[in-house]
Amino acid sequence: MSINEVSTVTEITGRTRVLGILAHPTEHVKAPPGINRIAMVRGKDAVMVPLNVAPADLDSFVASLRVLKSFDGAIITVPHKQAIIGLCDEVSPHALAVGAANVLRREPDGRLVGDQLDGIGFVEGLRHQGIEVKGRRIYLVGAGGAANAIAFALADAGVARLTLANRTTDKIETLAAKLHAAYPSLDVFIGSRDPRGSDLVINGTTLGMNASDPLPLDTTHLEPEMIVAEVIMEPEITPLLQAARDAGCRTHLGRHMLDHQLQLMANFLGL
């Protein structure tokens, strides 16, 4: 029986292990059904539920997780990926380099361990769709947790050039400096809203989740030979992807990143 053939409805018992997806808001999250299917396929008595926590309440909420003995861990998403780093007892070297974590595991003694799987999942999602990033010229918008993770994963995969763009320059300059330190031979540039000269254009921001959001880049400069990729999963076709389709570009959906993270996340969470 495949994961997709398994119902996500399960019976909650007194022994059920609790997992969460920590976000604010939670209406857009897509991971729980996939994680719950994986739990059922693996025969685990566990369930993932949404945890809607405002940034102002994050510290106190995370502290409470240490004493919640039925809690095994969580996926961390917007806007908590960077703040969660300082609330963990242990963080992987990769998450520290990126400056953001997207998974959190509670150890039996209450210690909280964080890791970062965003970038790995994104690059694997591209590869599964026949898009190899090695040797490519990449344009990446964003300087938050997801964008940082994707930038490091792209560098690790051997891209030829990485152009970084963001609405403000301070965070992007910090990201560029971290990449230079970790990958001295990588060509890293700070760009504008103009993506021309790139093979692959990636939106690593949340711009596009709301109908009122501005476009993350100047779509008038998209060219048919470009591939345009999203990290946003809801809506599936963002204004950027629609503009890319209108320009004749190949598009890559945000859900592919999640699809290739789920198994990694399930393993990390002990399923």
mmCIF file of C-alpha atoms in Angstrom:
data_model
loop_
_atom_site.group_PDB
_atom_site.id
_atom_site.type_symbol
_atom_site.label_atom_id
_atom_site.label_comp_id
_atom_site.label_asym_id
_atom_site.label_seq_id
_atom_site.Cartn_x
_atom_site.Cartn_y
_atom_site.Cartn_z
ATOM 1 C CA MET A 1 0.000 0.000 0.000
ATOM 2 C CA SER A 2 1.441 3.414 -0.963
ATOM 3 C CA ILE A 3 1.447 6.492 1.251
ATOM 4 C CA ASN A 4 -1.058 8.244 -1.017
ATOM 5 C CA GLU A 5 -3.510 5.328 -0.667
ATOM 6 C CA VAL A 6 -3.648 5.567 3.119
ATOM 7 C CA SER A 7 -6.359 7.621 4.809
ATOM 8 C CA THR A 8 -5.103 10.357 7.155
ATOM 9 C CA VAL A 9 -7.891 9.600 9.645
ATOM 10 C CA THR A 10 -6.628 7.665 12.656
ATOM 11 C CA GLU A 11 -7.863 6.840 16.126
ATOM 12 C CA ILE A 12 -6.253 8.907 18.870
ATOM 13 C CA THR A 13 -5.332 6.855 21.933
ATOM 14 C CA GLY A 14 -3.796 7.581 25.304
ATOM 15 C CA ARG A 15 -0.477 6.442 23.831
ATOM 16 C CA THR A 16 -0.582 8.622 20.704
ATOM 17 C CA ARG A 17 2.588 10.640 20.200
ATOM 18 C CA VAL A 18 1.951 14.282 19.321
ATOM 19 C CA LEU A 19 3.759 16.171 16.572
ATOM 20 C CA GLY A 20 3.087 19.729 15.486
ATOM 21 C CA ILE A 21 3.659 22.230 12.740
ATOM 22 C CA LEU A 22 4.550 25.506 14.395
ATOM 23 C CA ALA A 23 3.476 28.556 12.408
ATOM 24 C CA HIS A 24 1.548 31.843 12.507
ATOM 25 C CA PRO A 25 -0.941 31.667 10.935
ATOM 26 C CA THR A 26 -1.459 27.967 10.202
ATOM 27 C CA GLU A 27 -4.132 28.079 7.502
ATOM 28 C CA HIS A 28 -1.564 27.713 4.709
ATOM 29 C CA VAL A 29 0.376 24.722 6.088
ATOM 30 C CA LYS A 30 0.481 21.566 3.960
ATOM 31 C CA ALA A 31 2.674 19.107 5.864
ATOM 32 C CA PRO A 32 0.297 17.452 8.401
ATOM 33 C CA PRO A 33 -1.587 15.161 5.966
ATOM 34 C CA GLY A 34 1.666 13.910 4.471
ATOM 35 C CA ILE A 35 3.324 13.298 7.840
ATOM 36 C CA ASN A 36 0.198 11.573 9.137
ATOM 37 C CA ARG A 37 0.125 9.260 6.105
ATOM 38 C CA ILE A 38 3.782 8.399 6.685
ATOM 39 C CA ALA A 39 3.039 7.620 10.352
ATOM 40 C CA MET A 40 0.249 5.247 9.361
ATOM 41 C CA VAL A 41 2.325 3.500 6.682
ATOM 42 C CA ARG A 42 5.130 3.006 9.223
ATOM 43 C CA GLY A 43 2.693 1.747 11.858
ATOM 44 C CA LYS A 44 3.360 4.609 14.277
ATOM 45 C CA ASP A 45 0.751 5.776 16.784
ATOM 46 C CA ALA A 46 1.440 9.466 16.157
ATOM 47 C CA VAL A 47 -0.419 12.482 14.805
ATOM 48 C CA MET A 48 0.645 15.917 13.561
ATOM 49 C CA VAL A 49 -1.533 18.933 14.342
ATOM 50 C CA PRO A 50 -1.204 22.668 13.574
ATOM 51 C CA LEU A 51 0.223 24.867 16.347
ATOM 52 C CA ASN A 52 -0.682 28.513 15.736
ATOM 53 C CA VAL A 53 1.666 30.560 17.941
ATOM 54 C CA ALA A 54 2.273 34.293 17.572
ATOM 55 C CA PRO A 55 5.911 35.465 17.667
ATOM 56 C CA ALA A 56 5.362 37.252 20.985
ATOM 57 C CA ASP A 57 4.366 33.951 22.599
ATOM 58 C CA LEU A 58 7.034 31.740 21.051
ATOM 59 C CA ASP A 59 9.474 31.688 23.977
ATOM 60 C CA SER A 60 6.887 30.649 26.561
ATOM 61 C CA PHE A 61 5.282 28.119 24.227
ATOM 62 C CA VAL A 62 8.589 26.412 23.389
ATOM 63 C CA ALA A 63 9.445 26.262 27.092
ATOM 64 C CA SER A 64 6.196 24.367 27.686
ATOM 65 C CA LEU A 65 7.164 21.755 25.094
ATOM 66 C CA ARG A 66 10.021 20.595 27.304
ATOM 67 C CA VAL A 67 7.538 19.236 29.852
ATOM 68 C CA LEU A 68 4.943 17.901 27.394
ATOM 69 C CA LYS A 69 5.905 14.251 27.648
ATOM 70 C CA SER A 70 3.663 13.087 24.777
ATOM 71 C CA PHE A 71 5.295 15.583 22.390
ATOM 72 C CA ASP A 72 8.007 14.275 20.026
ATOM 73 C CA GLY A 73 8.698 17.275 17.804
ATOM 74 C CA ALA A 74 7.537 19.735 15.197
ATOM 75 C CA ILE A 75 8.025 21.192 11.776
ATOM 76 C CA ILE A 76 8.886 24.897 12.081
ATOM 77 C CA THR A 77 7.700 27.341 9.462
ATOM 78 C CA VAL A 78 6.956 31.051 8.916
ATOM 79 C CA PRO A 79 7.644 33.172 10.924
ATOM 80 C CA HIS A 80 9.581 31.087 13.480
ATOM 81 C CA LYS A 81 12.451 29.462 11.566
ATOM 82 C CA GLN A 82 15.103 31.916 12.704
ATOM 83 C CA ALA A 83 13.838 32.646 16.215
ATOM 84 C CA ILE A 84 13.651 28.934 17.068
ATOM 85 C CA ILE A 85 17.450 28.627 16.803
ATOM 86 C CA GLY A 86 17.977 30.501 20.060
ATOM 87 C CA LEU A 87 15.406 28.379 21.884
ATOM 88 C CA CYS A 88 16.989 24.987 21.119
ATOM 89 C CA ASP A 89 19.443 23.139 23.351
ATOM 90 C CA GLU A 90 21.257 21.746 20.326
ATOM 91 C CA VAL A 91 21.289 22.806 16.683
ATOM 92 C CA SER A 92 22.917 21.055 13.727
ATOM 93 C CA PRO A 93 25.967 22.733 12.125
ATOM 94 C CA HIS A 94 23.967 23.160 8.914
ATOM 95 C CA ALA A 95 21.109 24.955 10.700
ATOM 96 C CA LEU A 96 23.622 27.171 12.513
ATOM 97 C CA ALA A 97 25.302 28.110 9.227
ATOM 98 C CA VAL A 98 21.945 28.889 7.645
ATOM 99 C CA GLY A 99 20.707 30.709 10.741
ATOM 100 C CA ALA A 100 17.342 28.963 10.716
ATOM 101 C CA ALA A 101 15.805 25.610 11.647
ATOM 102 C CA ASN A 102 12.691 24.011 10.196
ATOM 103 C CA VAL A 103 12.452 20.880 12.351
ATOM 104 C CA LEU A 104 12.525 20.475 16.124
ATOM 105 C CA ARG A 105 12.779 17.192 18.043
ATOM 106 C CA ARG A 106 12.129 16.698 21.748
ATOM 107 C CA GLU A 107 14.458 14.195 23.366
ATOM 108 C CA PRO A 108 13.188 11.966 26.224
ATOM 109 C CA ASP A 109 14.919 14.211 28.774
ATOM 110 C CA GLY A 110 13.133 17.312 27.440
ATOM 111 C CA ARG A 111 16.050 18.703 25.453
ATOM 112 C CA LEU A 112 15.115 20.339 22.129
ATOM 113 C CA VAL A 113 17.206 19.655 19.014
ATOM 114 C CA GLY A 114 16.865 21.668 15.797
ATOM 115 C CA ASP A 115 17.883 20.987 12.199
ATOM 116 C CA GLN A 116 17.376 22.476 8.738
ATOM 117 C CA LEU A 117 15.954 20.498 5.798
ATOM 118 C CA ASP A 118 14.437 23.268 3.633
ATOM 119 C CA GLY A 119 17.311 23.665 1.203
ATOM 120 C CA ILE A 120 17.956 19.954 0.782
ATOM 121 C CA GLY A 121 14.268 19.357 0.075
ATOM 122 C CA PHE A 122 14.151 22.193 -2.442
ATOM 123 C CA VAL A 123 17.147 20.975 -4.451
ATOM 124 C CA GLU A 124 15.897 17.372 -4.388
ATOM 125 C CA GLY A 125 12.504 18.587 -5.570
ATOM 126 C CA LEU A 126 14.166 20.264 -8.544
ATOM 127 C CA ARG A 127 16.169 17.148 -9.367
ATOM 128 C CA HIS A 128 13.079 14.964 -9.223
ATOM 129 C CA GLN A 129 11.550 17.219 -11.871
ATOM 130 C CA GLY A 130 14.635 16.877 -14.080
ATOM 131 C CA ILE A 131 16.179 20.234 -13.127
ATOM 132 C CA GLU A 132 19.866 19.981 -12.200
ATOM 133 C CA VAL A 133 21.359 23.069 -10.553
ATOM 134 C CA LYS A 134 25.045 22.212 -10.892
ATOM 135 C CA GLY A 135 26.751 24.683 -13.196
ATOM 136 C CA ARG A 136 23.633 26.881 -13.471
ATOM 137 C CA ARG A 137 23.283 30.635 -12.955
ATOM 138 C CA ILE A 138 20.791 31.125 -10.136
ATOM 139 C CA TYR A 139 18.809 34.207 -9.086
ATOM 140 C CA LEU A 140 17.354 33.908 -5.574
ATOM 141 C CA VAL A 141 15.003 36.412 -3.945
ATOM 142 C CA GLY A 142 14.822 36.542 -0.161
ATOM 143 C CA ALA A 143 16.950 36.551 2.962
ATOM 144 C CA GLY A 144 14.741 34.720 5.467
ATOM 145 C CA GLY A 145 15.027 31.186 6.788
ATOM 146 C CA ALA A 146 13.933 29.381 3.627
ATOM 147 C CA ALA A 147 16.046 31.557 1.327
ATOM 148 C CA ASN A 148 19.126 31.078 3.513
ATOM 149 C CA ALA A 149 18.650 27.310 3.511
ATOM 150 C CA ILE A 150 18.137 27.190 -0.247
ATOM 151 C CA ALA A 151 21.195 29.376 -0.861
ATOM 152 C CA PHE A 152 23.431 27.007 1.133
ATOM 153 C CA ALA A 153 21.960 23.933 -0.550
ATOM 154 C CA LEU A 154 22.493 25.486 -3.997
ATOM 155 C CA ALA A 155 26.086 26.336 -3.120
ATOM 156 C CA ASP A 156 26.659 22.795 -1.889
ATOM 157 C CA ALA A 157 25.188 21.442 -5.148
ATOM 158 C CA GLY A 158 27.782 23.303 -7.221
ATOM 159 C CA VAL A 159 25.954 26.177 -8.903
ATOM 160 C CA ALA A 160 28.091 28.368 -11.156
ATOM 161 C CA ARG A 161 26.781 31.708 -9.948
ATOM 162 C CA LEU A 162 24.357 32.805 -7.262
ATOM 163 C CA THR A 163 22.735 36.233 -7.439
ATOM 164 C CA LEU A 164 20.942 37.300 -4.264
ATOM 165 C CA ALA A 165 18.178 39.900 -4.164
ATOM 166 C CA ASN A 166 16.037 41.270 -1.358
ATOM 167 C CA ARG A 167 13.957 44.337 -0.513
ATOM 168 C CA THR A 168 16.516 45.379 2.103
ATOM 169 C CA THR A 169 20.269 44.984 1.759
ATOM 170 C CA ASP A 170 21.466 44.292 5.309
ATOM 171 C CA LYS A 171 20.211 40.697 5.497
ATOM 172 C CA ILE A 172 21.297 39.892 1.966
ATOM 173 C CA GLU A 173 24.801 41.230 2.636
ATOM 174 C CA THR A 174 24.988 39.017 5.719
ATOM 175 C CA LEU A 175 23.891 35.993 3.690
ATOM 176 C CA ALA A 176 26.436 36.773 0.963
ATOM 177 C CA ALA A 177 29.205 37.028 3.566
ATOM 178 C CA LYS A 178 28.232 33.676 5.115
ATOM 179 C CA LEU A 179 28.249 32.019 1.689
ATOM 180 C CA HIS A 180 31.646 33.519 0.814
ATOM 181 C CA ALA A 181 33.052 32.175 4.089
ATOM 182 C CA ALA A 182 31.655 28.674 3.573
ATOM 183 C CA TYR A 183 32.226 28.445 -0.207
ATOM 184 C CA PRO A 184 35.187 30.705 -1.112
ATOM 185 C CA SER A 185 35.173 29.679 -4.790
ATOM 186 C CA LEU A 186 31.455 30.394 -5.336
ATOM 187 C CA ASP A 187 30.563 33.479 -7.381
ATOM 188 C CA VAL A 188 28.047 35.315 -5.198
ATOM 189 C CA PHE A 189 26.543 38.648 -6.237
ATOM 190 C CA ILE A 190 24.011 41.039 -4.764
ATOM 191 C CA GLY A 191 21.488 41.861 -7.457
ATOM 192 C CA SER A 192 18.434 44.017 -8.088
ATOM 193 C CA ARG A 193 14.839 43.152 -9.013
ATOM 194 C CA ASP A 194 16.081 42.337 -12.524
ATOM 195 C CA PRO A 195 16.625 38.554 -12.982
ATOM 196 C CA ARG A 196 18.104 38.719 -16.487
ATOM 197 C CA GLY A 197 21.176 36.571 -17.123
ATOM 198 C CA SER A 198 19.910 33.724 -14.950
ATOM 199 C CA ASP A 199 18.973 30.152 -15.826
ATOM 200 C CA LEU A 200 16.870 29.547 -12.728
ATOM 201 C CA VAL A 201 14.857 32.200 -10.871
ATOM 202 C CA ILE A 202 13.685 31.319 -7.334
ATOM 203 C CA ASN A 203 11.296 33.138 -5.044
ATOM 204 C CA GLY A 204 12.441 32.328 -1.515
ATOM 205 C CA THR A 205 10.124 34.869 0.131
ATOM 206 C CA THR A 206 6.524 34.753 1.340
ATOM 207 C CA LEU A 207 5.481 37.342 -1.276
ATOM 208 C CA GLY A 208 2.631 35.765 -3.178
ATOM 209 C CA MET A 209 0.832 34.112 -0.282
ATOM 210 C CA ASN A 210 -1.584 37.049 -0.086
ATOM 211 C CA ALA A 211 -3.394 38.579 -3.037
ATOM 212 C CA SER A 212 -2.242 42.060 -2.004
ATOM 213 C CA ASP A 213 1.476 41.169 -2.010
ATOM 214 C CA PRO A 214 3.768 42.907 -4.490
ATOM 215 C CA LEU A 215 5.677 40.715 -6.934
ATOM 216 C CA PRO A 216 9.065 39.639 -5.522
ATOM 217 C CA LEU A 217 10.922 40.667 -8.712
ATOM 218 C CA ASP A 218 10.470 42.539 -11.975
ATOM 219 C CA THR A 219 8.576 40.010 -14.088
ATOM 220 C CA THR A 220 8.899 42.146 -17.229
ATOM 221 C CA HIS A 221 12.478 40.854 -17.449
ATOM 222 C CA LEU A 222 11.564 37.161 -17.396
ATOM 223 C CA GLU A 223 12.723 35.339 -20.525
ATOM 224 C CA PRO A 224 11.308 32.120 -22.057
ATOM 225 C CA GLU A 225 14.501 30.119 -21.489
ATOM 226 C CA MET A 226 14.347 30.708 -17.728
ATOM 227 C CA ILE A 227 12.949 28.289 -15.149
ATOM 228 C CA VAL A 228 10.971 30.068 -12.421
ATOM 229 C CA ALA A 229 10.527 28.292 -9.091
ATOM 230 C CA GLU A 230 8.505 28.971 -5.940
ATOM 231 C CA VAL A 231 8.702 27.951 -2.291
ATOM 232 C CA ILE A 232 5.101 29.036 -1.670
ATOM 233 C CA MET A 233 2.590 26.188 -1.674
ATOM 234 C CA GLU A 234 -0.659 28.113 -1.204
ATOM 235 C CA PRO A 235 -1.730 29.340 -3.675
ATOM 236 C CA GLU A 236 -0.171 26.728 -5.929
ATOM 237 C CA ILE A 237 0.055 29.169 -8.839
ATOM 238 C CA THR A 238 1.301 32.425 -7.366
ATOM 239 C CA PRO A 239 1.237 35.694 -9.304
ATOM 240 C CA LEU A 240 4.954 35.154 -10.018
ATOM 241 C CA LEU A 241 4.372 31.703 -11.513
ATOM 242 C CA GLN A 242 1.465 33.018 -13.580
ATOM 243 C CA ALA A 243 3.637 35.840 -14.897
ATOM 244 C CA ALA A 244 6.350 33.294 -15.690
ATOM 245 C CA ARG A 245 3.897 31.118 -17.603
ATOM 246 C CA ASP A 246 2.705 34.163 -19.509
ATOM 247 C CA ALA A 247 6.335 34.890 -20.429
ATOM 248 C CA GLY A 248 6.806 31.335 -21.732
ATOM 249 C CA CYS A 249 8.984 30.145 -18.853
ATOM 250 C CA ARG A 250 8.979 26.669 -17.370
ATOM 251 C CA THR A 251 7.645 26.810 -13.793
ATOM 252 C CA HIS A 252 8.380 24.749 -10.692
ATOM 253 C CA LEU A 253 5.789 24.507 -7.899
ATOM 254 C CA GLY A 254 6.429 25.098 -4.214
ATOM 255 C CA ARG A 255 4.907 21.751 -3.219
ATOM 256 C CA HIS A 256 7.838 19.858 -4.731
ATOM 257 C CA MET A 257 10.060 21.111 -1.896
ATOM 258 C CA LEU A 258 7.667 19.767 0.718
ATOM 259 C CA ASP A 259 7.175 16.470 -1.111
ATOM 260 C CA HIS A 260 10.894 15.744 -0.820
ATOM 261 C CA GLN A 261 11.217 16.951 2.746
ATOM 262 C CA LEU A 262 8.466 14.829 4.254
ATOM 263 C CA GLN A 263 10.416 11.579 4.461
ATOM 264 C CA LEU A 264 13.474 13.448 5.832
ATOM 265 C CA MET A 265 11.299 15.222 8.377
ATOM 266 C CA ALA A 266 9.564 12.003 9.404
ATOM 267 C CA ASN A 267 12.940 10.343 9.989
ATOM 268 C CA PHE A 268 14.177 13.280 12.056
ATOM 269 C CA LEU A 269 11.006 13.254 14.159
ATOM 270 C CA GLY A 270 11.412 9.555 14.910
ATOM 271 C CA LEU A 271 8.551 8.155 12.856
#
